[in-house]
mmCIF file of C-alpha atoms in Angstrom:
data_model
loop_
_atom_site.group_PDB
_atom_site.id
_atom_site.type_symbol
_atom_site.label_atom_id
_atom_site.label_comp_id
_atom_site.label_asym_id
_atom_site.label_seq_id
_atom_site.Cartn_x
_atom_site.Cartn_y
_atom_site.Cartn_z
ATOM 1 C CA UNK J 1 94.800 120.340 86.728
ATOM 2 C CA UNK J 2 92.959 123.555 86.278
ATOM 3 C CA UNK J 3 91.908 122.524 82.565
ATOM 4 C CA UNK J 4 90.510 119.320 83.799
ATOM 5 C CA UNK J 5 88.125 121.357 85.827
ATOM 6 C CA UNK J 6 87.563 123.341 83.549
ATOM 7 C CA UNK J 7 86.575 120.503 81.196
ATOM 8 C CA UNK J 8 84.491 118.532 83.885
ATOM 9 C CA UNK J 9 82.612 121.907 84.521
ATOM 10 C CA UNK J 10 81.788 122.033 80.948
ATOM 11 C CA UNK J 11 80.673 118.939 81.003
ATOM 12 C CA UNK J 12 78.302 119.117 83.885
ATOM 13 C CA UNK J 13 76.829 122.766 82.219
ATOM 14 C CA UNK J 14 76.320 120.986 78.840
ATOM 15 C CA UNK J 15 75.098 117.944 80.275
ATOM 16 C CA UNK J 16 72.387 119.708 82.475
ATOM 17 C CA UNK J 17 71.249 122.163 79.430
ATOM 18 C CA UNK J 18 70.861 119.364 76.810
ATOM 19 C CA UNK J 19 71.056 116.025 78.421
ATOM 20 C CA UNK J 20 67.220 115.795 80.391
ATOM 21 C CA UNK J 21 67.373 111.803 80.184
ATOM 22 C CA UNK J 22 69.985 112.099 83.089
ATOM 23 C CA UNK J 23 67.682 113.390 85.041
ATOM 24 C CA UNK J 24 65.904 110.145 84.971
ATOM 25 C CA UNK J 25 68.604 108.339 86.112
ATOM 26 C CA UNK J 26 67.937 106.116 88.959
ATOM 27 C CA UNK J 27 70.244 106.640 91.715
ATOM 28 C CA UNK J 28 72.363 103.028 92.227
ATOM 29 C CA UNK J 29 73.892 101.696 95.244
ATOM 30 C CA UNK J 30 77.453 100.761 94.636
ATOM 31 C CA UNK J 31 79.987 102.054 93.003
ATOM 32 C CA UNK J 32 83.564 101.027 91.493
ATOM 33 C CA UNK J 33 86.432 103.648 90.535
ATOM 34 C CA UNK J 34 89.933 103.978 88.569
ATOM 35 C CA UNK J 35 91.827 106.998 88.166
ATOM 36 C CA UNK J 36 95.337 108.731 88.284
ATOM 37 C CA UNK J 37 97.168 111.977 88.420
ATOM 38 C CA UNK J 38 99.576 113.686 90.211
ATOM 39 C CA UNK J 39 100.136 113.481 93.927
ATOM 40 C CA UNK J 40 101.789 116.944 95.821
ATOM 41 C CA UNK J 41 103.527 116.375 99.133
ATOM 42 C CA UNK J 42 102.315 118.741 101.965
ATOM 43 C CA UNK J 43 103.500 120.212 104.795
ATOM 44 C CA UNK J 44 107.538 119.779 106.291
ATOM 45 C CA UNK J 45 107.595 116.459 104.592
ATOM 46 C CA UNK J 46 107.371 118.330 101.152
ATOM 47 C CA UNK J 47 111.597 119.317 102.066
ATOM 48 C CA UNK J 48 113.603 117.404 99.102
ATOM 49 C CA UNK J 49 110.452 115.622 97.457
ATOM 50 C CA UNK J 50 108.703 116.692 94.105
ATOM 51 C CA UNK J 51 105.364 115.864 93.014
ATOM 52 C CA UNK J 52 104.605 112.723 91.822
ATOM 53 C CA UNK J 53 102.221 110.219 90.309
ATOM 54 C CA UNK J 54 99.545 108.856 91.821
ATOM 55 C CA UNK J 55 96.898 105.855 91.036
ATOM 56 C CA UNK J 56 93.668 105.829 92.935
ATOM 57 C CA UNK J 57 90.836 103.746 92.892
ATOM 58 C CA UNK J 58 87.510 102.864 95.251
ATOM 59 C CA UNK J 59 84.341 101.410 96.223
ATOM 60 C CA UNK J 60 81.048 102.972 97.653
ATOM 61 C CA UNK J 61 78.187 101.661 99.043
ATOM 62 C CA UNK J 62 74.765 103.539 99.709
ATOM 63 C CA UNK J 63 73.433 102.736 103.307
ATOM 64 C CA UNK J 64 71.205 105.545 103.312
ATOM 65 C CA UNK J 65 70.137 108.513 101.247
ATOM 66 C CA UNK J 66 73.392 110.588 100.909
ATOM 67 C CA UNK J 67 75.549 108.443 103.286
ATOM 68 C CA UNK J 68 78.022 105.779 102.035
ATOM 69 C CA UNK J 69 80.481 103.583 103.150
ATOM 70 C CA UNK J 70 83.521 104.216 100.879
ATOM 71 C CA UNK J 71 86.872 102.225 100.971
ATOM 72 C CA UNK J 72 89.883 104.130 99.202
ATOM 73 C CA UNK J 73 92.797 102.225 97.583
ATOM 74 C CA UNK J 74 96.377 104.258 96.418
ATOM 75 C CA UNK J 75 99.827 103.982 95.465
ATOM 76 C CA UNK J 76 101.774 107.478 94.951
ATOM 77 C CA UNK J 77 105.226 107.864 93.725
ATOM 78 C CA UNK J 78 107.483 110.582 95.312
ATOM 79 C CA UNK J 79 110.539 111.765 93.054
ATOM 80 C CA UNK J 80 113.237 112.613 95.953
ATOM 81 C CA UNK J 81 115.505 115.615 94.818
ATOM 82 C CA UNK J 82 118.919 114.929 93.725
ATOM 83 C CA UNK J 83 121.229 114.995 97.386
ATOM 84 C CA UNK J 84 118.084 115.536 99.649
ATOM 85 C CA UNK J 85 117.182 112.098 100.872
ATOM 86 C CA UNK J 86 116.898 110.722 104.099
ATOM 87 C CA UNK J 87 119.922 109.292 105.374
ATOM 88 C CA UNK J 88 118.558 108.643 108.012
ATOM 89 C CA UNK J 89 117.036 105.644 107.123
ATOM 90 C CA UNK J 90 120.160 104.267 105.832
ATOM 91 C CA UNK J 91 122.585 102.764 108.247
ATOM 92 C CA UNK J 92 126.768 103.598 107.256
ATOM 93 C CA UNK J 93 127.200 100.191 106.494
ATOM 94 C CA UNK J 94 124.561 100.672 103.412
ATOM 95 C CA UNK J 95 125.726 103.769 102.264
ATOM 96 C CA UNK J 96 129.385 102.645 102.194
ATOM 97 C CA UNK J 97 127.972 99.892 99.730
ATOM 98 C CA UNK J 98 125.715 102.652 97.428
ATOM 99 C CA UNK J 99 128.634 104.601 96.906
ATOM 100 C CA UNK J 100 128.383 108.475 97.493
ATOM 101 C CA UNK J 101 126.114 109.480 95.016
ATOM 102 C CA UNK J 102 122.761 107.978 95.701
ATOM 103 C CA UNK J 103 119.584 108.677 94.064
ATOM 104 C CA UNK J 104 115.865 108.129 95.823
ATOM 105 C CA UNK J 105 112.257 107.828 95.801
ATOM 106 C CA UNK J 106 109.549 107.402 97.657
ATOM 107 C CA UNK J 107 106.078 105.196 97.414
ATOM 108 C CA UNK J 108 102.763 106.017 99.779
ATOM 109 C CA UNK J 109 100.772 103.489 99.776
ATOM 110 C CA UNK J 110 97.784 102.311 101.803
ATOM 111 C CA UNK J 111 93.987 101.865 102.305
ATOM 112 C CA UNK J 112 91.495 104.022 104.148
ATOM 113 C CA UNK J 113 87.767 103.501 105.036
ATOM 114 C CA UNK J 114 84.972 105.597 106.083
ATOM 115 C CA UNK J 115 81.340 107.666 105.349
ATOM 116 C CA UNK J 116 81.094 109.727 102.352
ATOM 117 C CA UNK J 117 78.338 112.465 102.100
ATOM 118 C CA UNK J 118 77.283 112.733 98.692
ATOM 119 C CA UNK J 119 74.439 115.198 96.868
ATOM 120 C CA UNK J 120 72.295 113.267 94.739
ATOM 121 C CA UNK J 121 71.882 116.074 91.852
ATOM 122 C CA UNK J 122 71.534 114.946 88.151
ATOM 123 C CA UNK J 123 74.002 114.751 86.050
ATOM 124 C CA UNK J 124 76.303 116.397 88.636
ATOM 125 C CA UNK J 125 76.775 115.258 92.170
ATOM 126 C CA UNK J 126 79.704 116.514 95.094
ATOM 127 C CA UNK J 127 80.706 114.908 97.817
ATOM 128 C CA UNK J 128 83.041 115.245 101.281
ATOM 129 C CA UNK J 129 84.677 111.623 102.605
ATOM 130 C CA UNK J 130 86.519 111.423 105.851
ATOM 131 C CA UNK J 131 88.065 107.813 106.783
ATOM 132 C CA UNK J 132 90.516 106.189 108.390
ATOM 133 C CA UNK J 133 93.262 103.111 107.819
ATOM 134 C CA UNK J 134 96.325 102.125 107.136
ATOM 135 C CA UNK J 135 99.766 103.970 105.133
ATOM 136 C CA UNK J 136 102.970 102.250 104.456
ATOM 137 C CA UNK J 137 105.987 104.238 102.976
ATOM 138 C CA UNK J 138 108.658 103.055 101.208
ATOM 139 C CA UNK J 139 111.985 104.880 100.705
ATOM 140 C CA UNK J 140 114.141 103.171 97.916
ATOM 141 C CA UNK J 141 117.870 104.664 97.462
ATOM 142 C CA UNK J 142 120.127 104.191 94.379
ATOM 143 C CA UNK J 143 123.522 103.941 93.728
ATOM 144 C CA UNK J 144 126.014 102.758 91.241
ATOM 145 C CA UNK J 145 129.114 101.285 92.025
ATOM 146 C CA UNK J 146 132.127 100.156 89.419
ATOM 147 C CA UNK J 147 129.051 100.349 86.869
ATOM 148 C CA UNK J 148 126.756 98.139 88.782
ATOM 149 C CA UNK J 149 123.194 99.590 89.927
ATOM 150 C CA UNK J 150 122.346 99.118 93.705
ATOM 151 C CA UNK J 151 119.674 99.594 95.425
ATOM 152 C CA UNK J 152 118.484 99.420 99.318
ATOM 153 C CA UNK J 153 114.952 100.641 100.839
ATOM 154 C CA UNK J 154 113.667 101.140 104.145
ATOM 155 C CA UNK J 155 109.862 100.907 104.728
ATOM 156 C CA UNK J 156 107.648 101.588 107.837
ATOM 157 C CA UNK J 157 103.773 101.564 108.610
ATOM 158 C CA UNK J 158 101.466 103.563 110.391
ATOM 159 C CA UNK J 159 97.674 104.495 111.445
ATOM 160 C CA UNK J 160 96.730 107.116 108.938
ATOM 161 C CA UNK J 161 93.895 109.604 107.941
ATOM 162 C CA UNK J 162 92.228 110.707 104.862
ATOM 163 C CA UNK J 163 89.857 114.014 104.177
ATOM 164 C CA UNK J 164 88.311 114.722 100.483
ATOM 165 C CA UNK J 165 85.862 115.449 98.114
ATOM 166 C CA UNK J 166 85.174 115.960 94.743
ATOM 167 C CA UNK J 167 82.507 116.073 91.695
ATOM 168 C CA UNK J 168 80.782 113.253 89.648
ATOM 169 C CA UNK J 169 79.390 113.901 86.306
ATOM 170 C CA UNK J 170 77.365 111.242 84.839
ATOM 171 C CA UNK J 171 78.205 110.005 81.187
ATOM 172 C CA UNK J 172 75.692 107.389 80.779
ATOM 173 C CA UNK J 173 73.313 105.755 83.459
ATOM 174 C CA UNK J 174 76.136 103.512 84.386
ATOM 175 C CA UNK J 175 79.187 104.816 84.129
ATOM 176 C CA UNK J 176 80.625 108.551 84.755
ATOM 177 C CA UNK J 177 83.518 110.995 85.669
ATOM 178 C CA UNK J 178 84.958 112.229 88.762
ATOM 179 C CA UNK J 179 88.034 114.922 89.906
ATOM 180 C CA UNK J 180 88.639 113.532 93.481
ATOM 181 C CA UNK J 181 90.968 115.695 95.734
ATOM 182 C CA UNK J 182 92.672 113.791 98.837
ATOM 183 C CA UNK J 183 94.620 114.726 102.018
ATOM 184 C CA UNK J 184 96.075 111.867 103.739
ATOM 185 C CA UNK J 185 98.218 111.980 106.672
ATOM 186 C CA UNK J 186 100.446 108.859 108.365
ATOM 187 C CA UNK J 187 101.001 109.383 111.838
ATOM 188 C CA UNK J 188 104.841 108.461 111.655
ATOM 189 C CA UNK J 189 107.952 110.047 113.281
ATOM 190 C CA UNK J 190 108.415 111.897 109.944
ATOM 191 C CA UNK J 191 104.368 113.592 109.992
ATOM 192 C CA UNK J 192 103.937 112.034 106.245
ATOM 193 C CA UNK J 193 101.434 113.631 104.268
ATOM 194 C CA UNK J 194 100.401 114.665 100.587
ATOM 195 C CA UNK J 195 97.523 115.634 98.541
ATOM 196 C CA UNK J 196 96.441 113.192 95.428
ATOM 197 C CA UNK J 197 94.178 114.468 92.924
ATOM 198 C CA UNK J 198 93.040 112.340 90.428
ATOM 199 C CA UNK J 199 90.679 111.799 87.388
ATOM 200 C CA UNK J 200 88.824 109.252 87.760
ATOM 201 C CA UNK J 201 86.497 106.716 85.578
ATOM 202 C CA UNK J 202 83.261 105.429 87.691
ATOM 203 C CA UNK J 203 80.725 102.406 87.170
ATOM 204 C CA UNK J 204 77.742 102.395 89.185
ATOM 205 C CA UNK J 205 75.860 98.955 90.073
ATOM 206 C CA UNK J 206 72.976 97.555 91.918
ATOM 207 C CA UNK J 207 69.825 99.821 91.029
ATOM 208 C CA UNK J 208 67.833 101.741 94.251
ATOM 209 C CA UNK J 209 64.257 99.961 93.541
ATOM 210 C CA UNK J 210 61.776 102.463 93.917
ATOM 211 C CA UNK J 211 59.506 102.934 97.408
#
């Protein structure tokens, strides 16, 4: 992750020094993104889970100079260590059937909305996003008995929040590159939360006239 900064900081320096037709770039009013990487669990929920994958993408809307409305969209993927899943979530019934060696995962997945604040420096812009919405995780358990693969899962939903930021380099007038950096928290009985960071392609629509 550190070389991708690295790389989008280049970017932005090289882009500034040589590229003066972004700075007449009109700003535009919506915008779409797509990205991945890797998604860290945080806090006591982090106990048995390694970091996964995570796929991100968005939409923005300019309501007024730096505000914007911005709708978040994600699905992570939680490797569960081998031996430290939740049993909890598994009645004895279940397990009985999964045999005693079970395997895990986890997905997060959900939708938040809220204001972003974004700068609206040329090529390179930052901006903080607070929102709220809605998380569902998904626990999905393994096991193999007499050399047939089972599987069970147990999923629940819950209010959730979401804190960010990040930086967006522009490529071309119309389409760019952002890192974007995520905390979400679900307000379950288990105080599910994580940290996505992603790379992420953006196209920008629907031109700010002038005046």
């Amino acid at each position: 992750m550190k070389k991708i900064v690295l790389v989008l900081l280049t970017i932005a320096i090289s882009l500034s020094a040589t590229g003066e037709g972004f700075a007449q770039v009109q700003e535009k009013r919506m915008s779409i993104s797509l990205g991945g990487g890797r998604s860290i669990p945080a806090g006591g929920y982090a106990n048995g889970k390694s970091r996964g994958s995570t796929f991100l993408t968005g939409v923005t809307v300019r309501v007024y100079k730096s505000v914007h409305l911005a709708a978040d969209f994600y699905d992570n993927l939680l490797p569960v260590k081998r031996g430290q899943h939740d049993r909890q979530r598994l009645n004895d019934e279940v397990l009985q059937i999964l045999g005693p060696h079970v395997d895990a995962n986890t997905s997060l997945e959900g939708a938040n909305f809220g204001l972003m604040l974004k700068t609206s420096s040329t090529p390179a812009s930052v901006y903080g996003l607070s929102s709220i919405g809605y998380s569902r995780v998904i626990d999905r358990f393994f096991g193999t008995v007499h050399g047939t693969r089972l599987t069970a899962f147990h999923s629940e939903s819950s209010f959730s929040i979401l804190l960010g930021g990040g930086m967006h380099v522009a490529m071309t007038p119309t389409v760019g590159l952002a890192l974007n950096v995520r905390y979400i928290r679900a307000f379950n009985d288990r105080k599910v939360q994580w940290i996505p960071v992603a790379l992420s392609i953006v196209f920008d629509f629907w031109k700010v006239e002038p005046g």
